[in-house]
CSV table of C-alpha atoms and ligand atoms in Angstrom, one decimal:
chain,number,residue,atom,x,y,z
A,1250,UNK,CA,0.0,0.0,0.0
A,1251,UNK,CA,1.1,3.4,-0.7
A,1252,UNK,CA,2.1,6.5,2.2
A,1253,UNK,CA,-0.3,8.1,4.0
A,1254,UNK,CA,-0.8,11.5,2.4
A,1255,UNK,CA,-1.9,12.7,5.8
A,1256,UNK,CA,-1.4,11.3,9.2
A,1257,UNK,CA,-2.5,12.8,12.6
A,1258,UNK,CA,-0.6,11.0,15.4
A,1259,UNK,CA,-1.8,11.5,18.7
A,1260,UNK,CA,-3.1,15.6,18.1
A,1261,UNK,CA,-4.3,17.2,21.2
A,1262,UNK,CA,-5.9,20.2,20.4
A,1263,UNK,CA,-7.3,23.1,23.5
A,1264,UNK,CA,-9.0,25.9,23.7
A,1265,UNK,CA,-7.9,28.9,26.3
A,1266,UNK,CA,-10.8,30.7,27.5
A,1267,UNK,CA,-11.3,33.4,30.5
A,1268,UNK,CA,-7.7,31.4,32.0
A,1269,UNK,CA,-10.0,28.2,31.5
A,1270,UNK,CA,-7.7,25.3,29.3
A,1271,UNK,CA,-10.7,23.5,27.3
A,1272,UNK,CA,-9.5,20.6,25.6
A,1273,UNK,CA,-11.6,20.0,22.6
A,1274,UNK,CA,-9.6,17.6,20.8
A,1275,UNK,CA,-7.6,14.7,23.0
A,1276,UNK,CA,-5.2,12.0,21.5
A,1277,UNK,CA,-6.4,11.7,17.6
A,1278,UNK,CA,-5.1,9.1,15.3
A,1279,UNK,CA,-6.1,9.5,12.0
A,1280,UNK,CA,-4.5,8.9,8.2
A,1281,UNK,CA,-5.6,9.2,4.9
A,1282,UNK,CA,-4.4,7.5,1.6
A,1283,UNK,CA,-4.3,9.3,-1.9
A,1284,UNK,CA,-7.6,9.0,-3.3
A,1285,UNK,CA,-9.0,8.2,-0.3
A,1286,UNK,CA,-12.2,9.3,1.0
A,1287,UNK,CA,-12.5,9.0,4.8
A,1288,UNK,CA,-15.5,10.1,6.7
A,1289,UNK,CA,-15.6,12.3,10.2
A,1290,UNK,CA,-18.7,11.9,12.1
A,1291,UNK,CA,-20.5,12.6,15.2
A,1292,UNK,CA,-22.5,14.9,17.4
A,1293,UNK,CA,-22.6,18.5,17.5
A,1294,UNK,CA,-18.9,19.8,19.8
A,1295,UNK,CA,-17.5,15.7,19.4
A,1296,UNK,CA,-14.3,18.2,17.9
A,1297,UNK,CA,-14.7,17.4,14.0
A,1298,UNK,CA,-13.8,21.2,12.7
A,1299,UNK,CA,-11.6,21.7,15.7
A,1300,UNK,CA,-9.7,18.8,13.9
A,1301,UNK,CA,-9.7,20.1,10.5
A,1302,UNK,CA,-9.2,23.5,11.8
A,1303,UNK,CA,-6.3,21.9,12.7
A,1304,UNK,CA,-5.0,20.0,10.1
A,1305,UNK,CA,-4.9,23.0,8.0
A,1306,UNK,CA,-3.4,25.3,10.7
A,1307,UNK,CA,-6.3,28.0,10.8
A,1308,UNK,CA,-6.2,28.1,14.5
A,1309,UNK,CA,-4.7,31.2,14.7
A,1310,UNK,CA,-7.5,34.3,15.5
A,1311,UNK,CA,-9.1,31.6,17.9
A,1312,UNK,CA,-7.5,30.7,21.8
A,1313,UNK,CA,-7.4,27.7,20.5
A,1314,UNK,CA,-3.6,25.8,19.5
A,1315,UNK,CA,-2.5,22.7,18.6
A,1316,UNK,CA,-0.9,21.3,22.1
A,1317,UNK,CA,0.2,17.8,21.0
A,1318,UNK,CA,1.4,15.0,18.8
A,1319,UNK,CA,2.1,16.0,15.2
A,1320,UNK,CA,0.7,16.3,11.5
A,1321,UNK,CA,2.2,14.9,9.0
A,1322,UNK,CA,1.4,15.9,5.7
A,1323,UNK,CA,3.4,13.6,2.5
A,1324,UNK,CA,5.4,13.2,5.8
A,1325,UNK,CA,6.3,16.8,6.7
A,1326,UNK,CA,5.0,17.7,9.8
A,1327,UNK,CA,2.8,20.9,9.4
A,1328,UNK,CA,3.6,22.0,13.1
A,1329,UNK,CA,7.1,22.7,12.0
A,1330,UNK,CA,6.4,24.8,8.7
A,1331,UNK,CA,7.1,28.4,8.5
A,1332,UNK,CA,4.3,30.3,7.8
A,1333,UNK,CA,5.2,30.9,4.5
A,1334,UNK,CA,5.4,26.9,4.1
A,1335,UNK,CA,2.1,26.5,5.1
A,1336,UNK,CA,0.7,28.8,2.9
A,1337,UNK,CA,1.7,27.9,0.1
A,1338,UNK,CA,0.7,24.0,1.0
A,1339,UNK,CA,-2.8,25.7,1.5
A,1340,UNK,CA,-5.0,26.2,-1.5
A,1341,UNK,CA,-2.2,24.0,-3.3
A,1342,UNK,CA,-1.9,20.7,-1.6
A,1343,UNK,CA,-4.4,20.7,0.7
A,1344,UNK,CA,-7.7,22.8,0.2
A,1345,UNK,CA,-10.6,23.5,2.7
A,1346,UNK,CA,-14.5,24.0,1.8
A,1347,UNK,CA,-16.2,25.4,4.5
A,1348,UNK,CA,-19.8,24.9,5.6
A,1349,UNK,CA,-20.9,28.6,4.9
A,1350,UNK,CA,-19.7,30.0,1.3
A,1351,UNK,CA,-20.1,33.2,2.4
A,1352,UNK,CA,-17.7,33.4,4.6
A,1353,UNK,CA,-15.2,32.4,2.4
A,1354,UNK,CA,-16.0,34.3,-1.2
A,1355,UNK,CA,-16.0,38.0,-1.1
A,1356,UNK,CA,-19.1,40.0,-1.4
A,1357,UNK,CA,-18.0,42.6,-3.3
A,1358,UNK,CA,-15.3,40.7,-5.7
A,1359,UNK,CA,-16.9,38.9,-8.8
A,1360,UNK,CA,-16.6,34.9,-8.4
A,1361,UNK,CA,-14.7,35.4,-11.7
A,1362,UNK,CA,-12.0,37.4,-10.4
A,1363,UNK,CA,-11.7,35.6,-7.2
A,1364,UNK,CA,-11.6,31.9,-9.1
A,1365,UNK,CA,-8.4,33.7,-10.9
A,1366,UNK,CA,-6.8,34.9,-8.0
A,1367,UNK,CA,-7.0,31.7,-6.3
A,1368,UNK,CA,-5.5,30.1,-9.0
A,1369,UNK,CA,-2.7,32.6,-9.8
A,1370,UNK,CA,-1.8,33.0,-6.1
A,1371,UNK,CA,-1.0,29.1,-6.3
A,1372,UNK,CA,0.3,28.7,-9.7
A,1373,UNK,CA,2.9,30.8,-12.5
A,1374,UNK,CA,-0.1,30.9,-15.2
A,1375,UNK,CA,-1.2,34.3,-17.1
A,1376,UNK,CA,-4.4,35.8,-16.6
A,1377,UNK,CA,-5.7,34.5,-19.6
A,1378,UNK,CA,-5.0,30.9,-19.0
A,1379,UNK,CA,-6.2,31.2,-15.3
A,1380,UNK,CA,-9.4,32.2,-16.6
A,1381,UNK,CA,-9.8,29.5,-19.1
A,1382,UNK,CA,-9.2,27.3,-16.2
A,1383,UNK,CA,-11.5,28.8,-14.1
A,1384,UNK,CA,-14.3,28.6,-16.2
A,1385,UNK,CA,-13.4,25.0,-17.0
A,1386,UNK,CA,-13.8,24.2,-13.3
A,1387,UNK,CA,-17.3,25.9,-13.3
A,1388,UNK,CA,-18.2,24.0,-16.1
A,1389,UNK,CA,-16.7,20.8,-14.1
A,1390,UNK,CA,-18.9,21.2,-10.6
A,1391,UNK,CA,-21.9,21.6,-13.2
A,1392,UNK,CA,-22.5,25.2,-13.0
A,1393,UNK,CA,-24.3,26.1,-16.2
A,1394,UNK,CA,-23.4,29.4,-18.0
A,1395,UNK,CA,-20.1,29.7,-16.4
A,1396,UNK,CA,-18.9,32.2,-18.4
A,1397,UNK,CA,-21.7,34.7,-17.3
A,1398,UNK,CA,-21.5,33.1,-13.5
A,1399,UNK,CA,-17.7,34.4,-13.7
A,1400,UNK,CA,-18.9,37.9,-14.2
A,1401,UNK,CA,-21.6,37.8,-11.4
A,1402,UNK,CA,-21.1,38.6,-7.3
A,1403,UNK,CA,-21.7,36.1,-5.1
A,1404,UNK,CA,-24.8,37.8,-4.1
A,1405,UNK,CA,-26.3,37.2,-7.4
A,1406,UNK,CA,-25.8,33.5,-6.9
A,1407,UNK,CA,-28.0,30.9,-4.8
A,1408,UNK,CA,-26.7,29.0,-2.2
A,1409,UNK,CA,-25.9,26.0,-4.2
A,1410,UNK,CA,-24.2,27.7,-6.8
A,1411,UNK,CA,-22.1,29.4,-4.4
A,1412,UNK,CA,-21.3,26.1,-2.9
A,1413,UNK,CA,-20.5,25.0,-6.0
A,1414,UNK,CA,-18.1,27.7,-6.7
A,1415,UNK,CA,-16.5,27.3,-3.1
A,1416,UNK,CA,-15.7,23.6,-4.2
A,1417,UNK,CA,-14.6,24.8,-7.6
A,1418,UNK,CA,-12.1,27.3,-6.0
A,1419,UNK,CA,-10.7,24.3,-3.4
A,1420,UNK,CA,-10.2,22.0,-6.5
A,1421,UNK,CA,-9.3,24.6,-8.8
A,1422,UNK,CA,-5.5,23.7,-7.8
A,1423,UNK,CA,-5.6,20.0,-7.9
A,1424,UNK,CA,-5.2,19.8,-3.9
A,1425,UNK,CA,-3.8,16.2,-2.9
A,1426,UNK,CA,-6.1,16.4,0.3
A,1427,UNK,CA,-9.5,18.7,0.5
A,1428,UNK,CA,-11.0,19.0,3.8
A,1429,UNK,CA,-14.3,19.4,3.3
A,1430,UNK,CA,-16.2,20.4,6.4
A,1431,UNK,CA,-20.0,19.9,6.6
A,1432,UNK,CA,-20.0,20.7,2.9
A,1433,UNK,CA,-22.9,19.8,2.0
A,1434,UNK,CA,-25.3,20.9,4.8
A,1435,UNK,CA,-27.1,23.5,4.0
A,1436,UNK,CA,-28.1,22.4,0.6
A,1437,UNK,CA,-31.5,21.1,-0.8
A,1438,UNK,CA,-30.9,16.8,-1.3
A,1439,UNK,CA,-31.3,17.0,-5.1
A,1440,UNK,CA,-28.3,19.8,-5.1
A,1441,UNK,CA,-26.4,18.0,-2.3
A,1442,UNK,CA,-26.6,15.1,-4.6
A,1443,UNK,CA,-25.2,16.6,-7.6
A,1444,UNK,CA,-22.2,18.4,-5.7
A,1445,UNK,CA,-21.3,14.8,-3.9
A,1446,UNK,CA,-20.8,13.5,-7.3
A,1447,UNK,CA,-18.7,16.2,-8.5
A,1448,UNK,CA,-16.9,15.5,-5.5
A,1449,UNK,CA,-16.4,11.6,-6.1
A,1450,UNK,CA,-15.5,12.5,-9.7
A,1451,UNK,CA,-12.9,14.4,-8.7
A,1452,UNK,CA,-11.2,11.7,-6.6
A,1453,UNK,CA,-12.1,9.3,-9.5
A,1454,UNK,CA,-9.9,11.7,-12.2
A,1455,UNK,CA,-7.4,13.4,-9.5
A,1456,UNK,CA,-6.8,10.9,-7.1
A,1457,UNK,CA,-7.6,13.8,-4.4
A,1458,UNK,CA,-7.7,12.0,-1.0
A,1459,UNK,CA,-10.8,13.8,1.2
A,1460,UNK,CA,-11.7,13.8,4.6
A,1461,UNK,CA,-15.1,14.8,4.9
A,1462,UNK,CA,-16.6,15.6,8.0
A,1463,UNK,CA,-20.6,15.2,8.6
A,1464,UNK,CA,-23.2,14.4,10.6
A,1465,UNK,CA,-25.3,13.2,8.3
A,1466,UNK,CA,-24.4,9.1,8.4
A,1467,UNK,CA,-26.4,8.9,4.8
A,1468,UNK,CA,-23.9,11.0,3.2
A,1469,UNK,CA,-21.0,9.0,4.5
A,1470,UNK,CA,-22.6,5.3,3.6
A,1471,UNK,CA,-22.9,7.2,-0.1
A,1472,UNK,CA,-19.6,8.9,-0.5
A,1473,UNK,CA,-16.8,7.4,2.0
A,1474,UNK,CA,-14.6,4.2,2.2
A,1475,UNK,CA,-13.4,4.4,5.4
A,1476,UNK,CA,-14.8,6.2,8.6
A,1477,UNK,CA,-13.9,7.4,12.1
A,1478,UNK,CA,-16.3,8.1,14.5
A,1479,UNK,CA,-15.7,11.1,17.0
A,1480,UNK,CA,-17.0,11.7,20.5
A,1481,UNK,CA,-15.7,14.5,23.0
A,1482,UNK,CA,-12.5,15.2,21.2
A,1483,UNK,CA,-11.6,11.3,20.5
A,1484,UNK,CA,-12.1,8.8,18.0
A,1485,UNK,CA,-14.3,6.4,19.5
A,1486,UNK,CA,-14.8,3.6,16.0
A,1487,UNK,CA,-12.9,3.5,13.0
A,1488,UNK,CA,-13.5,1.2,10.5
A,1489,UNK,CA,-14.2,0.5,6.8
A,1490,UNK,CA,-18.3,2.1,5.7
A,1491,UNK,CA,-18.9,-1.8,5.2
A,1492,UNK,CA,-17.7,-2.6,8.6
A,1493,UNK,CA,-19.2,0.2,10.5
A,1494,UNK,CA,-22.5,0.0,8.9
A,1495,UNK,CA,-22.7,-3.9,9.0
A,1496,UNK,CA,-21.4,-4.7,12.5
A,1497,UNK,CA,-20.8,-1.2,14.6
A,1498,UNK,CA,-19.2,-2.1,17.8
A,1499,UNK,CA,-18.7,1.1,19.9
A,1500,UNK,CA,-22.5,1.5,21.4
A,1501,UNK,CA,-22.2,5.5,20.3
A,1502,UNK,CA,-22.0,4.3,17.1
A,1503,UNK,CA,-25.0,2.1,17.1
A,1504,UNK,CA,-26.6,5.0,18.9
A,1505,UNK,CA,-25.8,7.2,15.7
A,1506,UNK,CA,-27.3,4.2,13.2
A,1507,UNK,CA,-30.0,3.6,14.9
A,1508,UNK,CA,-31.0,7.6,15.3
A,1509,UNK,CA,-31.3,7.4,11.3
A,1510,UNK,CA,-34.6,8.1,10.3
A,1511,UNK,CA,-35.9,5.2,8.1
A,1512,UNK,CA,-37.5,6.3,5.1
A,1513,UNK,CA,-40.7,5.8,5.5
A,1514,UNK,CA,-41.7,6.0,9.3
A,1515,UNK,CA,-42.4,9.3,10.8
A,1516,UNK,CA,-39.5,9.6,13.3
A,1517,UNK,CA,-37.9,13.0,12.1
A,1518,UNK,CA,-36.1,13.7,15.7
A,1519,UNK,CA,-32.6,11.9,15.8
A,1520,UNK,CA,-32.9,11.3,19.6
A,1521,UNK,CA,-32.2,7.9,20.1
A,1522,UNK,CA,-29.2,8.7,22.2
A,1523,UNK,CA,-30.4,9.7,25.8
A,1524,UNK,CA,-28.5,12.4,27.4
A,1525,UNK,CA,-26.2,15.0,26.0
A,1526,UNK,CA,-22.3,15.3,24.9
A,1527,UNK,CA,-20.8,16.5,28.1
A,1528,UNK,CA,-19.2,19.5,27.6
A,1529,UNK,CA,-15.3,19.6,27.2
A,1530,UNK,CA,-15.1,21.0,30.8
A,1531,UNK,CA,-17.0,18.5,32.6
A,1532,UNK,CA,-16.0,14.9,30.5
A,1533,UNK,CA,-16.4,11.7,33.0
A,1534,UNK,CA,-13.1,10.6,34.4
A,1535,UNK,CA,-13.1,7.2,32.3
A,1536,UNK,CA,-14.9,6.0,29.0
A,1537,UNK,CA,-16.5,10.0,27.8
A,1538,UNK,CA,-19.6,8.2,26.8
A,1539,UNK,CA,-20.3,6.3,30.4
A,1540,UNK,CA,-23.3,8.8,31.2
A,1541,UNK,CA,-25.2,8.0,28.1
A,1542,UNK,CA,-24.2,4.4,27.4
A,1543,UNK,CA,-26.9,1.9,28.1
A,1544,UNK,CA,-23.9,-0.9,28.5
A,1545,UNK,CA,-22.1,0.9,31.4
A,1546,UNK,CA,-20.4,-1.0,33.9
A,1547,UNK,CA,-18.5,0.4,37.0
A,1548,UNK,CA,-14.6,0.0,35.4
A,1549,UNK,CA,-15.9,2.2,32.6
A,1550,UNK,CA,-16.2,5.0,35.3
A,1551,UNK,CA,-13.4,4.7,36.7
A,1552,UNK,CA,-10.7,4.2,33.3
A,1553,UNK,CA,-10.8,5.2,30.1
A,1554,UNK,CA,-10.6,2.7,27.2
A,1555,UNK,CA,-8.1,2.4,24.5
A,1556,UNK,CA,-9.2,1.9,21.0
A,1557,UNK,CA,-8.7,-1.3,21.3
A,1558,UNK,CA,-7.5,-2.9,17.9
A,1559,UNK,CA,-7.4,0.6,17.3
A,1560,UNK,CA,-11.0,0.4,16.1
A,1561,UNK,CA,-13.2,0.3,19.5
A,1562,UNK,CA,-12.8,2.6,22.5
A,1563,UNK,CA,-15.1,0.3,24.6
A,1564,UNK,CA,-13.8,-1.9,27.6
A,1565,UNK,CA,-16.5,-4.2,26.2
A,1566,UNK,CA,-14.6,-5.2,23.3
A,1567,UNK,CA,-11.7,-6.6,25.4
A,1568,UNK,CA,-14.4,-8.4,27.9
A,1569,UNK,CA,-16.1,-9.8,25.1
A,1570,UNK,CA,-13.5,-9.9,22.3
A,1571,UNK,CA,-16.4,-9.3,19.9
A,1572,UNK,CA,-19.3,-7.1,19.2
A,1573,UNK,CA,-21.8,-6.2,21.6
B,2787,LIG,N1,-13.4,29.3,19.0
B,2787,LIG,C1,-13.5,28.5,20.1
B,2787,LIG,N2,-13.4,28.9,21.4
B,2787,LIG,C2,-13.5,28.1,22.4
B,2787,LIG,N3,-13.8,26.8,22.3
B,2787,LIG,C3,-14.0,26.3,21.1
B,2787,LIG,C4,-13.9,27.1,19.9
B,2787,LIG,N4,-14.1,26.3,18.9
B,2787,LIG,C5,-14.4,25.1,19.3
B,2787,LIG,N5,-14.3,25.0,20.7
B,2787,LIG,C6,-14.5,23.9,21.6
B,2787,LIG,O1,-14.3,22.7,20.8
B,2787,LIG,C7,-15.4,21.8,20.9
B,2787,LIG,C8,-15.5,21.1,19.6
B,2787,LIG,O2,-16.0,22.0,18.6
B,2787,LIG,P1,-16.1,21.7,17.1
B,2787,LIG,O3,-16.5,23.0,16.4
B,2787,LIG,O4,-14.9,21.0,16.6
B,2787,LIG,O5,-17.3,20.7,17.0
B,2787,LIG,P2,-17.9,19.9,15.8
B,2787,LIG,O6,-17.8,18.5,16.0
B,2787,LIG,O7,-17.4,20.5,14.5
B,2787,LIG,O8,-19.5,20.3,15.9
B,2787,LIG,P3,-20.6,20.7,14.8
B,2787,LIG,O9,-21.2,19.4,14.3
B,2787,LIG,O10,-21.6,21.5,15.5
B,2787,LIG,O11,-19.9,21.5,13.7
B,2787,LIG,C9,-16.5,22.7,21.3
B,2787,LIG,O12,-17.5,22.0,22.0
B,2787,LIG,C10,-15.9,23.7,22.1
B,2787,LIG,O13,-15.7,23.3,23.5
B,2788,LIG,MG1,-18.2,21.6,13.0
């Protein structure tokens, strides 16, 4: 098998609020292989975009930093790059699509010139032959008209087309690895569709490995091979989609499968997990999920498990050496 293009080895990741250390991410394992797409999913605060945030060292304007372990990207480890390093790594090796568009086109710049300075700030290519390219990306995430879209605000564009042109801009340089966080979510299904296969065609043609981060465990049956599931700052599962969705063993994760609606019934609340994530600040002592997990047993408050076979955080799994 070939390198890793990414691996996250042990990462601890905290937060430093009102003198207050919150540690949101704690002890992360996680690699990627080119072409690879690898799914990130949990609850709301389980520490996915703290991750990714991260990975592509955009912590800085937050209190939060990278406290921990290391992040190697083709094997260099980004926590040692000069900022100049890591720029030009981002937007060119590894690109990021955020959940909201908007907060990452600007208003007032036409998507036209914006695709072009992406491109040029990334690449020696002439203005002409950037916007060639840029329109040719358009064209590729489906955006009809793209030579008129190229003249147009962002404004002027729905919220799927600016999606689409987000995505457009973090492919437009052939990333090896695109973090795409919660891409997806604020779409309508026939749109989110349509973007998820530009996305897989993309990997098909470039090879692009992409971690994609989600709540939505739908999305990740459809789009990922592998996929680690997070819980207050940890990987708590990791498996291939096959394995996860065939024989989940961590009992968060058949929480999360079994909170999926079925099509058909009524159930539109995705409440089948009692109790809440327990804030960073106040995490039990051993296993984080022991308040909510309907398996608890006293060692699991007093120790907390490895991920055992490095694919279960459970003390079950050792007991038992098997499923639940
Ligand atoms: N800017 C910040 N300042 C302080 N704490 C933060 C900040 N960002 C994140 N955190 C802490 O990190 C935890 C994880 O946040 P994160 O945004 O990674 O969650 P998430 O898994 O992406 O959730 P969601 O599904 O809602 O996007 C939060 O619960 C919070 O404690
Ligand atoms: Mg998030």
């Amino acid at each position: 098998m070939s390198n890793p293009i990414l691996s996250i080895n042990q990462m601890y990741t905290s937060f430093h609020v009102d003198g207050e250390t919150i540690p949101a991410v704690e002890g992360i394992d996680l690699s990627l292989y080119p072409g690879e797409i690898v799914g990130l999913v949990g609850e709301s605060g389980s520490g996915k975009s703290v991750t990714s945030l991260s990975v592509m060292q955009l912590l800085e304007g937050t209190p939060g930093k990278v406290t921990g372990g290391d992040i190697l990207f083709e094997n260099q480890n980004l926590l040692e790059m000069t900022d100049r390093e890591k720029r030009k790594l981002r937007g060119n090796d590894i690109s990021m699509i955020f959940q909201e568009p908007m907060t990452s086109l600007n208003p007032v710049i036409k998507i036209g010139k914006q695709l072009v300075e992406a491109i040029r700030e990334h690449q020696s290519i002439s203005k002409r032959g950037a916007e060639k390219h840029a329109v040719y990306m358009l064209d590729q995430v489906g955006i009809p008209r793209a030579e008129e879209i190229m003249k147009e605000y962002p404004h002027q564009l729905s919220g799927g087309m600016r999606q689409r042109v987000m995505i457009a801009m973090a492919m437009s340089c052939d990333p090896k690895l695109l973090i795409a966080d919660e891409p997806t979510t604020a779409l309508d299904v026939t749109i989110q569709a349509q973007i998820l296969d530009v996305m897989r065609n993309m990997r098909d043609e470039h090879h692009t490995a992409i971690l994609f981060i989600t709540h939505d465990l739908g999305v990740i049956a459809e789009m990922c091979d592998r996929v680690a599931v997070m819980y207050a700052g940890r990987i708590v599962e990791q498996g291939t989609v096959y394995e996860i969705f065939e024989n989940p063993k961590h009992p968060y994760t058949k929480g999360l499968l079994g909170s999926i609606p079925k099509i058909g019934s009524r159930a539109e609340r995705l409440d089948s997990i009692k109790g809440q994530v327990p804030t960073a600040e106040d995490r039990p002592k051993g296993c984080k999920f022991a308040n909510r997990c309907p398996f608890v047993y006293k060692h699991c408050w007093e120790e907390e498990p490895p991920l055992f076979d490095g694919e279960n955080r459970c003390w079950l799994h050792e007991q038992k050496g098997e499923s639940l």
